[in-house]
């Protein structure tokens, strides 16, 4: 297979966040390959993504304007519009709507975990009786 990239992508295992819809929508992803001009991202669903979005990589303290190039069931390939990445926005600079959405996601996840914990405690209690 011929290589179409200008640079070699380095294998990574970094947490990323895809932000779109003017900061009102976002989803977590896993950055698996990374180069100065693009990346391969793993995520649970690719159908809802627009052609362009911001990719935040907190561990690298970077934010990229990304353009979708290809899509598979659980991964996508993107190129960066800005080969020189910008620093990721600080929490104070992040869009309030995106922060509120993230808070709601975390609250829902917290509630689900509390339910699972309560169920596990009930099952353990039933086994001891």
Coordinates of N, CA, C and O in Angstrom, one line a residue:
X1 N 0.8 -1.2 0.0 CA 0.0 0.0 0.0 C 0.9 1.2 0.0 O 1.9 1.3 0.7
X2 N 0.6 2.2 -0.8 CA 1.4 3.4 -0.9 C 1.0 4.4 0.3 O -0.1 4.5 0.7
X3 N 2.0 5.1 0.7 CA 1.9 6.0 1.8 C 1.5 7.4 1.3 O 2.3 7.9 0.5
X4 N 0.4 7.9 1.7 CA -0.1 9.2 1.2 C 0.3 10.4 2.2 O 0.2 11.5 1.8
X5 N 0.8 10.1 3.3 CA 1.1 11.1 4.3 C 2.4 11.7 4.0 O 3.3 11.1 3.6
X6 N 2.6 13.0 4.4 CA 3.9 13.7 4.3 C 4.8 13.3 5.4 O 6.0 13.2 5.2
X7 N 4.2 13.1 6.6 CA 5.1 12.7 7.7 C 4.6 11.4 8.3 O 3.5 11.0 8.1
X8 N 5.5 10.7 9.0 CA 5.2 9.5 9.6 C 4.4 9.8 10.9 O 4.8 10.7 11.6
X9 N 3.3 9.0 11.1 CA 2.6 9.2 12.3 C 3.1 8.3 13.4 O 3.4 7.2 13.2
X10 N 3.3 8.9 14.6 CA 3.8 8.2 15.7 C 2.6 7.5 16.5 O 1.6 8.2 16.7
X11 N 2.8 6.3 16.9 CA 1.7 5.6 17.6 C 1.6 6.3 19.0 O 2.6 6.5 19.7
X12 N 0.4 6.5 19.4 CA 0.1 7.1 20.7 C -1.1 6.4 21.4 O -1.7 5.6 20.8
X13 N -1.3 6.8 22.6 CA -2.4 6.3 23.4 C -2.8 7.5 24.2 O -2.7 7.5 25.5
X14 N -3.4 8.5 23.6 CA -3.7 9.8 24.3 C -5.2 10.0 24.3 O -5.9 9.8 23.3
X15 N -5.7 10.6 25.4 CA -7.1 10.9 25.5 C -7.3 12.2 24.7 O -6.4 13.1 24.7
X16 N -8.4 12.3 23.9 CA -8.7 13.5 23.1 C -10.1 13.8 23.3 O -10.9 13.1 23.8
X17 N -10.5 15.0 22.9 CA -11.8 15.5 22.9 C -12.2 16.2 21.6 O -11.4 17.1 21.2
X18 N -13.2 15.7 20.9 CA -13.7 16.3 19.7 C -14.8 17.3 20.1 O -15.7 17.0 20.7
X19 N -14.6 18.6 19.6 CA -15.6 19.6 19.9 C -16.1 20.2 18.6 O -15.3 20.6 17.7
X20 N -17.5 20.3 18.5 CA -18.1 20.8 17.3 C -19.4 21.5 17.6 O -19.7 21.6 18.8
X21 N -20.1 22.0 16.6 CA -21.4 22.7 16.8 C -21.2 23.9 17.7 O -21.9 24.1 18.7
X22 N -20.2 24.7 17.3 CA -19.9 26.0 18.1 C -19.6 25.7 19.6 O -20.0 26.5 20.4
X23 N -19.0 24.6 19.9 CA -18.7 24.3 21.3 C -19.9 23.7 22.0 O -19.7 23.3 23.2
X24 N -21.0 23.5 21.4 CA -22.2 22.9 22.1 C -22.2 21.4 22.1 O -23.0 20.8 22.9
X25 N -21.4 20.8 21.3 CA -21.3 19.3 21.2 C -19.9 18.8 21.3 O -19.0 19.5 20.8
X26 N -19.7 17.7 22.0 CA -18.4 17.2 22.1 C -18.4 15.7 22.4 O -19.5 15.1 22.8
X27 N -17.3 15.0 22.1 CA -17.2 13.6 22.4 C -15.8 13.2 22.7 O -14.9 13.8 22.2
X28 N -15.6 12.2 23.5 CA -14.2 11.7 23.9 C -13.7 10.8 22.7 O -14.5 10.2 22.0
X29 N -12.4 10.8 22.6 CA -11.8 9.9 21.6 C -10.5 9.5 22.1 O -10.0 10.0 23.1
X30 N -9.8 8.6 21.4 CA -8.5 8.1 21.7 C -7.6 8.4 20.5 O -7.9 7.9 19.4
X31 N -6.6 9.1 20.7 CA -5.6 9.5 19.6 C -4.6 8.3 19.5 O -3.8 8.1 20.4
X32 N -4.7 7.6 18.4 CA -3.9 6.4 18.3 C -2.6 6.6 17.4 O -1.6 6.0 17.6
X33 N -2.7 7.5 16.5 CA -1.5 7.9 15.6 C -1.6 9.4 15.5 O -2.6 10.0 15.4
X34 N -0.4 10.0 15.6 CA -0.3 11.5 15.5 C 0.9 11.9 14.8 O 2.0 11.4 14.9
X35 N 0.7 13.0 13.9 CA 1.8 13.6 13.2 C 1.5 15.1 13.3 O 0.4 15.5 13.6
X36 N 2.5 15.9 12.8 CA 2.2 17.4 12.8 C 1.0 17.7 11.9 O 0.4 18.8 12.0
X37 N 0.7 16.9 10.9 CA -0.4 17.2 9.9 C -1.7 16.4 10.0 O -2.6 16.7 9.3
X38 N -1.7 15.5 11.0 CA -3.0 14.7 11.1 C -2.9 13.6 12.2 O -1.9 13.5 12.9
X39 N -4.0 12.8 12.3 CA -4.1 11.8 13.3 C -5.1 10.8 12.9 O -6.0 11.0 12.1
X40 N -5.0 9.6 13.6 CA -6.0 8.6 13.6 C -6.7 8.5 14.9 O -6.0 8.4 16.0
X41 N -8.0 8.6 15.0 CA -8.7 8.7 16.2 C -9.7 7.5 16.3 O -10.3 7.1 15.4
X42 N -9.7 6.9 17.5 CA -10.7 5.8 17.8 C -11.8 6.4 18.6 O -11.6 7.2 19.6
X43 N -13.1 6.1 18.3 CA -14.2 6.5 19.0 C -15.4 5.6 18.9 O -15.4 4.7 18.0
X44 N -16.4 5.7 19.7 CA -17.4 4.8 19.8 C -18.4 4.9 18.6 O -19.0 3.9 18.2
X45 N -18.6 6.1 18.1 CA -19.5 6.3 17.0 C -18.9 7.4 16.1 O -18.4 8.4 16.5
X46 N -18.9 7.1 14.8 CA -18.4 8.1 13.8 C -19.5 8.8 13.0 O -19.2 9.7 12.3
X47 N -20.7 8.3 13.0 CA -21.7 8.8 12.2 C -22.2 10.2 12.5 O -22.6 10.9 11.6
X48 N -22.0 10.6 13.7 CA -22.5 11.9 14.1 C -21.5 13.1 13.9 O -21.8 14.2 14.3
X49 N -20.3 12.8 13.4 CA -19.3 13.8 13.3 C -19.5 14.7 12.1 O -19.7 14.1 11.0
X50 N -19.2 16.0 12.2 CA -19.2 16.8 11.0 C -17.9 16.7 10.3 O -17.0 16.0 10.8
X51 N -17.8 17.3 9.2 CA -16.5 17.2 8.4 C -15.4 18.0 9.0 O -14.2 17.7 8.8
X52 N -15.7 19.0 9.8 CA -14.7 19.8 10.5 C -15.0 20.0 12.0 O -16.2 20.1 12.3
X53 N -14.0 20.0 12.8 CA -14.2 20.1 14.3 C -12.8 20.5 14.9 O -11.8 20.5 14.2
X54 N -12.9 20.8 16.2 CA -11.7 21.0 17.0 C -11.3 19.8 17.7 O -12.2 19.1 18.2
X55 N -10.0 19.4 17.7 CA -9.5 18.3 18.4 C -8.6 18.8 19.6 O -7.6 19.4 19.3
X56 N -9.0 18.5 20.8 CA -8.3 18.9 22.0 C -7.5 17.7 22.5 O -8.1 16.6 22.6
X57 N -6.2 17.9 22.7 CA -5.4 16.8 23.3 C -4.7 17.3 24.5 O -3.7 18.0 24.5
X58 N -5.4 17.1 25.7 CA -4.9 17.7 27.0 C -3.5 17.3 27.3 O -2.7 18.2 27.8
X59 N -3.1 16.1 27.1 CA -1.8 15.6 27.5 C -0.7 16.4 26.8 O 0.4 16.6 27.3
X60 N -1.0 16.8 25.6 CA 0.0 17.6 24.8 C -0.2 19.1 24.9 O 0.5 19.9 24.3
X61 N -1.3 19.5 25.6 CA -1.7 20.8 25.8 C -1.9 21.5 24.4 O -1.4 22.6 24.1
X62 N -2.6 20.8 23.5 CA -2.8 21.3 22.1 C -4.2 21.2 21.7 O -5.0 20.4 22.1
X63 N -4.5 22.1 20.7 CA -5.8 22.1 20.1 C -5.6 22.3 18.6 O -4.8 23.1 18.2
X64 N -6.3 21.4 17.8 CA -6.1 21.5 16.3 C -7.5 21.7 15.7 O -8.5 21.1 16.1
X65 N -7.5 22.4 14.6 CA -8.7 22.5 13.7 C -8.5 21.3 12.8 O -7.5 21.2 12.0
X66 N -9.4 20.3 12.9 CA -9.3 19.0 12.2 C -10.3 18.9 11.1 O -11.5 19.4 11.2
X67 N -9.9 18.3 10.0 CA -10.9 18.0 8.9 C -10.9 16.5 8.7 O -9.9 15.8 8.6
X68 N -12.1 15.9 8.7 CA -12.3 14.5 8.5 C -11.9 14.1 7.1 O -12.3 14.7 6.1
X69 N -11.0 13.0 7.0 CA -10.6 12.5 5.7 C -11.1 11.2 5.3 O -11.4 10.9 4.2
X70 N -11.2 10.3 6.4 CA -11.8 9.0 6.1 C -12.5 8.5 7.4 O -12.2 9.1 8.5
X71 N -13.4 7.5 7.3 CA -14.2 7.1 8.4 C -14.4 5.6 8.3 O -14.7 5.0 7.2
X72 N -14.2 4.9 9.4 CA -14.5 3.4 9.5 C -15.5 3.3 10.7 O -15.9 4.3 11.3
X73 N -15.8 2.1 11.0 CA -16.8 1.8 12.1 C -16.4 2.4 13.4 O -17.2 3.0 14.1
X74 N -15.2 2.3 13.8 CA -14.7 2.8 15.1 C -13.5 3.7 15.0 O -13.0 4.1 16.1
X75 N -13.2 4.2 13.9 CA -12.0 5.1 13.8 C -12.2 6.1 12.6 O -13.0 5.8 11.7
X76 N -11.5 7.2 12.7 CA -11.5 8.2 11.7 C -10.0 8.7 11.4 O -9.2 8.6 12.3
X77 N -9.8 9.2 10.3 CA -8.5 9.9 10.0 C -8.8 11.3 9.7 O -9.8 11.7 9.1
X78 N -7.9 12.2 10.3 CA -8.1 13.6 10.2 C -6.8 14.3 9.7 O -5.7 13.7 10.0
X79 N -7.0 15.4 9.1 CA -5.8 16.2 8.8 C -6.0 17.5 9.6 O -7.2 17.9 9.8
X80 N -4.9 18.2 9.9 CA -5.0 19.4 10.7 C -4.9 20.6 9.7 O -4.0 20.6 8.9
X81 N -5.8 21.5 9.8 CA -5.8 22.7 9.0 C -4.6 23.6 9.4 O -4.1 24.3 8.6
X82 N -4.3 23.6 10.7 CA -3.2 24.4 11.2 C -2.1 23.5 11.6 O -2.1 22.9 12.7
X83 N -1.1 23.3 10.8 CA 0.0 22.4 11.1 C 0.8 22.8 12.4 O 1.3 22.0 13.1
X84 N 0.8 24.1 12.7 CA 1.3 24.6 14.0 C 0.2 24.6 15.0 O -0.7 25.5 14.9
X85 N 0.1 23.7 15.9 CA -1.0 23.6 16.8 C -1.0 24.8 17.8 O 0.0 25.3 18.2
X86 N -2.3 25.1 18.2 CA -2.5 26.2 19.2 C -2.5 25.5 20.5 O -2.9 24.4 20.7
X87 N -2.1 26.3 21.6 CA -2.3 25.7 22.9 C -3.8 25.5 23.2 O -4.6 26.2 22.7
X88 N -4.1 24.4 23.9 CA -5.5 24.2 24.2 C -6.1 25.3 25.1 O -5.4 25.8 25.9
X89 N -7.4 25.6 24.9 CA -7.9 26.7 25.7 C -8.0 26.3 27.1 O -8.2 25.1 27.5
X90 N -7.8 27.2 28.0 CA -7.9 27.0 29.4 C -9.3 26.8 29.8 O -10.2 27.1 29.1
X91 N -9.6 26.3 31.0 CA -10.9 26.1 31.5 C -11.7 27.4 31.5 O -12.9 27.4 31.2
X92 N -11.0 28.5 31.8 CA -11.7 29.8 31.8 C -12.1 30.2 30.5 O -13.1 31.0 30.3
X93 N -11.4 29.8 29.4 CA -11.6 30.2 28.1 C -12.6 29.3 27.4 O -13.1 29.7 26.3
X94 N -12.8 28.1 27.9 CA -13.7 27.2 27.2 C -15.1 27.7 27.1 O -15.6 28.4 28.0
X95 N -15.8 27.3 26.1 CA -17.2 27.7 25.9 C -18.1 27.2 27.0 O -18.0 26.1 27.4
X96 N -18.8 28.1 27.6 CA -19.7 27.7 28.8 C -20.7 26.6 28.4 O -20.9 25.7 29.2
X97 N -21.2 26.6 27.2 CA -22.1 25.6 26.8 C -21.4 24.2 26.8 O -22.0 23.2 27.2
X98 N -20.2 24.2 26.3 CA -19.5 22.9 26.3 C -19.2 22.4 27.7 O -19.2 21.2 28.0
X99 N -18.8 23.4 28.6 CA -18.6 23.0 30.0 C -19.9 22.5 30.6 O -19.8 21.5 31.4
X100 N -21.0 23.1 30.4 CA -22.2 22.6 31.0 C -22.6 21.3 30.4 O -23.1 20.4 31.2
X101 N -22.4 21.0 29.1 CA -22.7 19.7 28.5 C -21.8 18.7 29.2 O -22.3 17.6 29.5
X102 N -20.5 19.0 29.4 CA -19.6 18.0 30.1 C -20.0 17.8 31.5 O -20.0 16.6 32.0
X103 N -20.5 18.8 32.2 CA -21.0 18.6 33.6 C -22.2 17.6 33.6 O -22.2 16.7 34.4
X104 N -23.1 17.8 32.7 CA -24.3 17.0 32.6 C -23.9 15.5 32.3 O -24.4 14.6 32.9
X105 N -22.9 15.4 31.4 CA -22.4 14.0 31.0 C -21.8 13.3 32.3 O -22.1 12.2 32.6
X106 N -21.0 14.1 33.0 CA -20.4 13.5 34.2 C -21.4 13.2 35.3 O -21.2 12.2 36.0
X107 N -22.4 14.1 35.5 CA -23.4 13.9 36.5 C -24.2 12.6 36.1 O -24.5 11.8 37.0
X108 N -24.5 12.4 34.9 CA -25.2 11.2 34.4 C -24.4 10.0 34.7 O -24.9 8.9 35.1
X109 N -23.1 10.1 34.3 CA -22.2 8.9 34.6 C -22.1 8.6 36.0 O -22.1 7.5 36.5
X110 N -22.0 9.6 36.9 CA -21.9 9.5 38.3 C -23.2 8.8 38.8 O -23.1 7.9 39.7
X111 N -24.3 9.2 38.4 CA -25.6 8.6 38.8 C -25.6 7.1 38.4 O -26.1 6.3 39.2
X112 N -25.2 6.8 37.2 CA -25.2 5.4 36.7 C -24.2 4.6 37.6 O -24.6 3.4 38.0
X113 N -23.1 5.1 37.9 CA -22.1 4.4 38.8 C -22.7 4.2 40.2 O -22.5 3.1 40.8
X114 N -23.4 5.2 40.7 CA -24.0 5.0 42.0 C -25.0 3.9 42.0 O -25.1 3.1 43.0
X115 N -25.8 3.8 40.9 CA -26.9 2.8 40.8 C -26.2 1.4 40.7 O -26.6 0.5 41.4
X116 N -25.1 1.3 40.0 CA -24.4 0.0 39.9 C -23.8 -0.4 41.2 O -23.8 -1.6 41.6
X117 N -23.3 0.6 41.9 CA -22.7 0.3 43.2 C -23.8 -0.2 44.2 O -23.6 -1.2 44.9
X118 N -24.9 0.5 44.2 CA -26.0 0.1 45.1 C -26.5 -1.3 44.7 O -26.7 -2.1 45.6
X119 N -26.6 -1.6 43.4 CA -27.0 -3.0 43.0 C -26.0 -4.0 43.4 O -26.4 -5.1 43.9
X120 N -24.7 -3.7 43.3 CA -23.7 -4.6 43.7 C -23.7 -4.9 45.2 O -23.5 -6.0 45.7
X121 N -24.0 -3.8 46.0 CA -24.1 -3.9 47.4 C -25.3 -4.8 47.8 O -25.2 -5.6 48.7
X122 N -26.4 -4.6 47.1 CA -27.6 -5.4 47.4 C -27.3 -6.9 47.1 O -27.7 -7.8 47.8
X123 N -26.7 -7.2 46.0 CA -26.3 -8.6 45.6 C -25.4 -9.2 46.6 O -25.6 -10.4 47.0
X124 N -24.4 -8.4 47.1 CA -23.5 -9.0 48.1 C -24.2 -9.2 49.4 O -24.0 -10.2 50.1
X125 N -25.2 -8.3 49.8 CA -25.9 -8.5 51.0 C -26.8 -9.8 50.9 O -27.0 -10.5 51.8
X126 N -27.4 -10.0 49.7 CA -28.3 -11.1 49.5 C -27.5 -12.4 49.6 O -28.0 -13.4 50.1
X127 N -26.3 -12.4 49.1 CA -25.4 -13.6 49.2 C -25.0 -14.0 50.6 O -24.8 -15.1 50.9
X128 N -24.9 -13.0 51.5 CA -24.5 -13.2 52.9 C -25.7 -13.7 53.7 O -25.5 -14.3 54.8
X129 N -26.9 -13.5 53.2 CA -28.1 -13.9 54.0 C -28.4 -15.4 53.8 O -28.3 -16.1 53.1

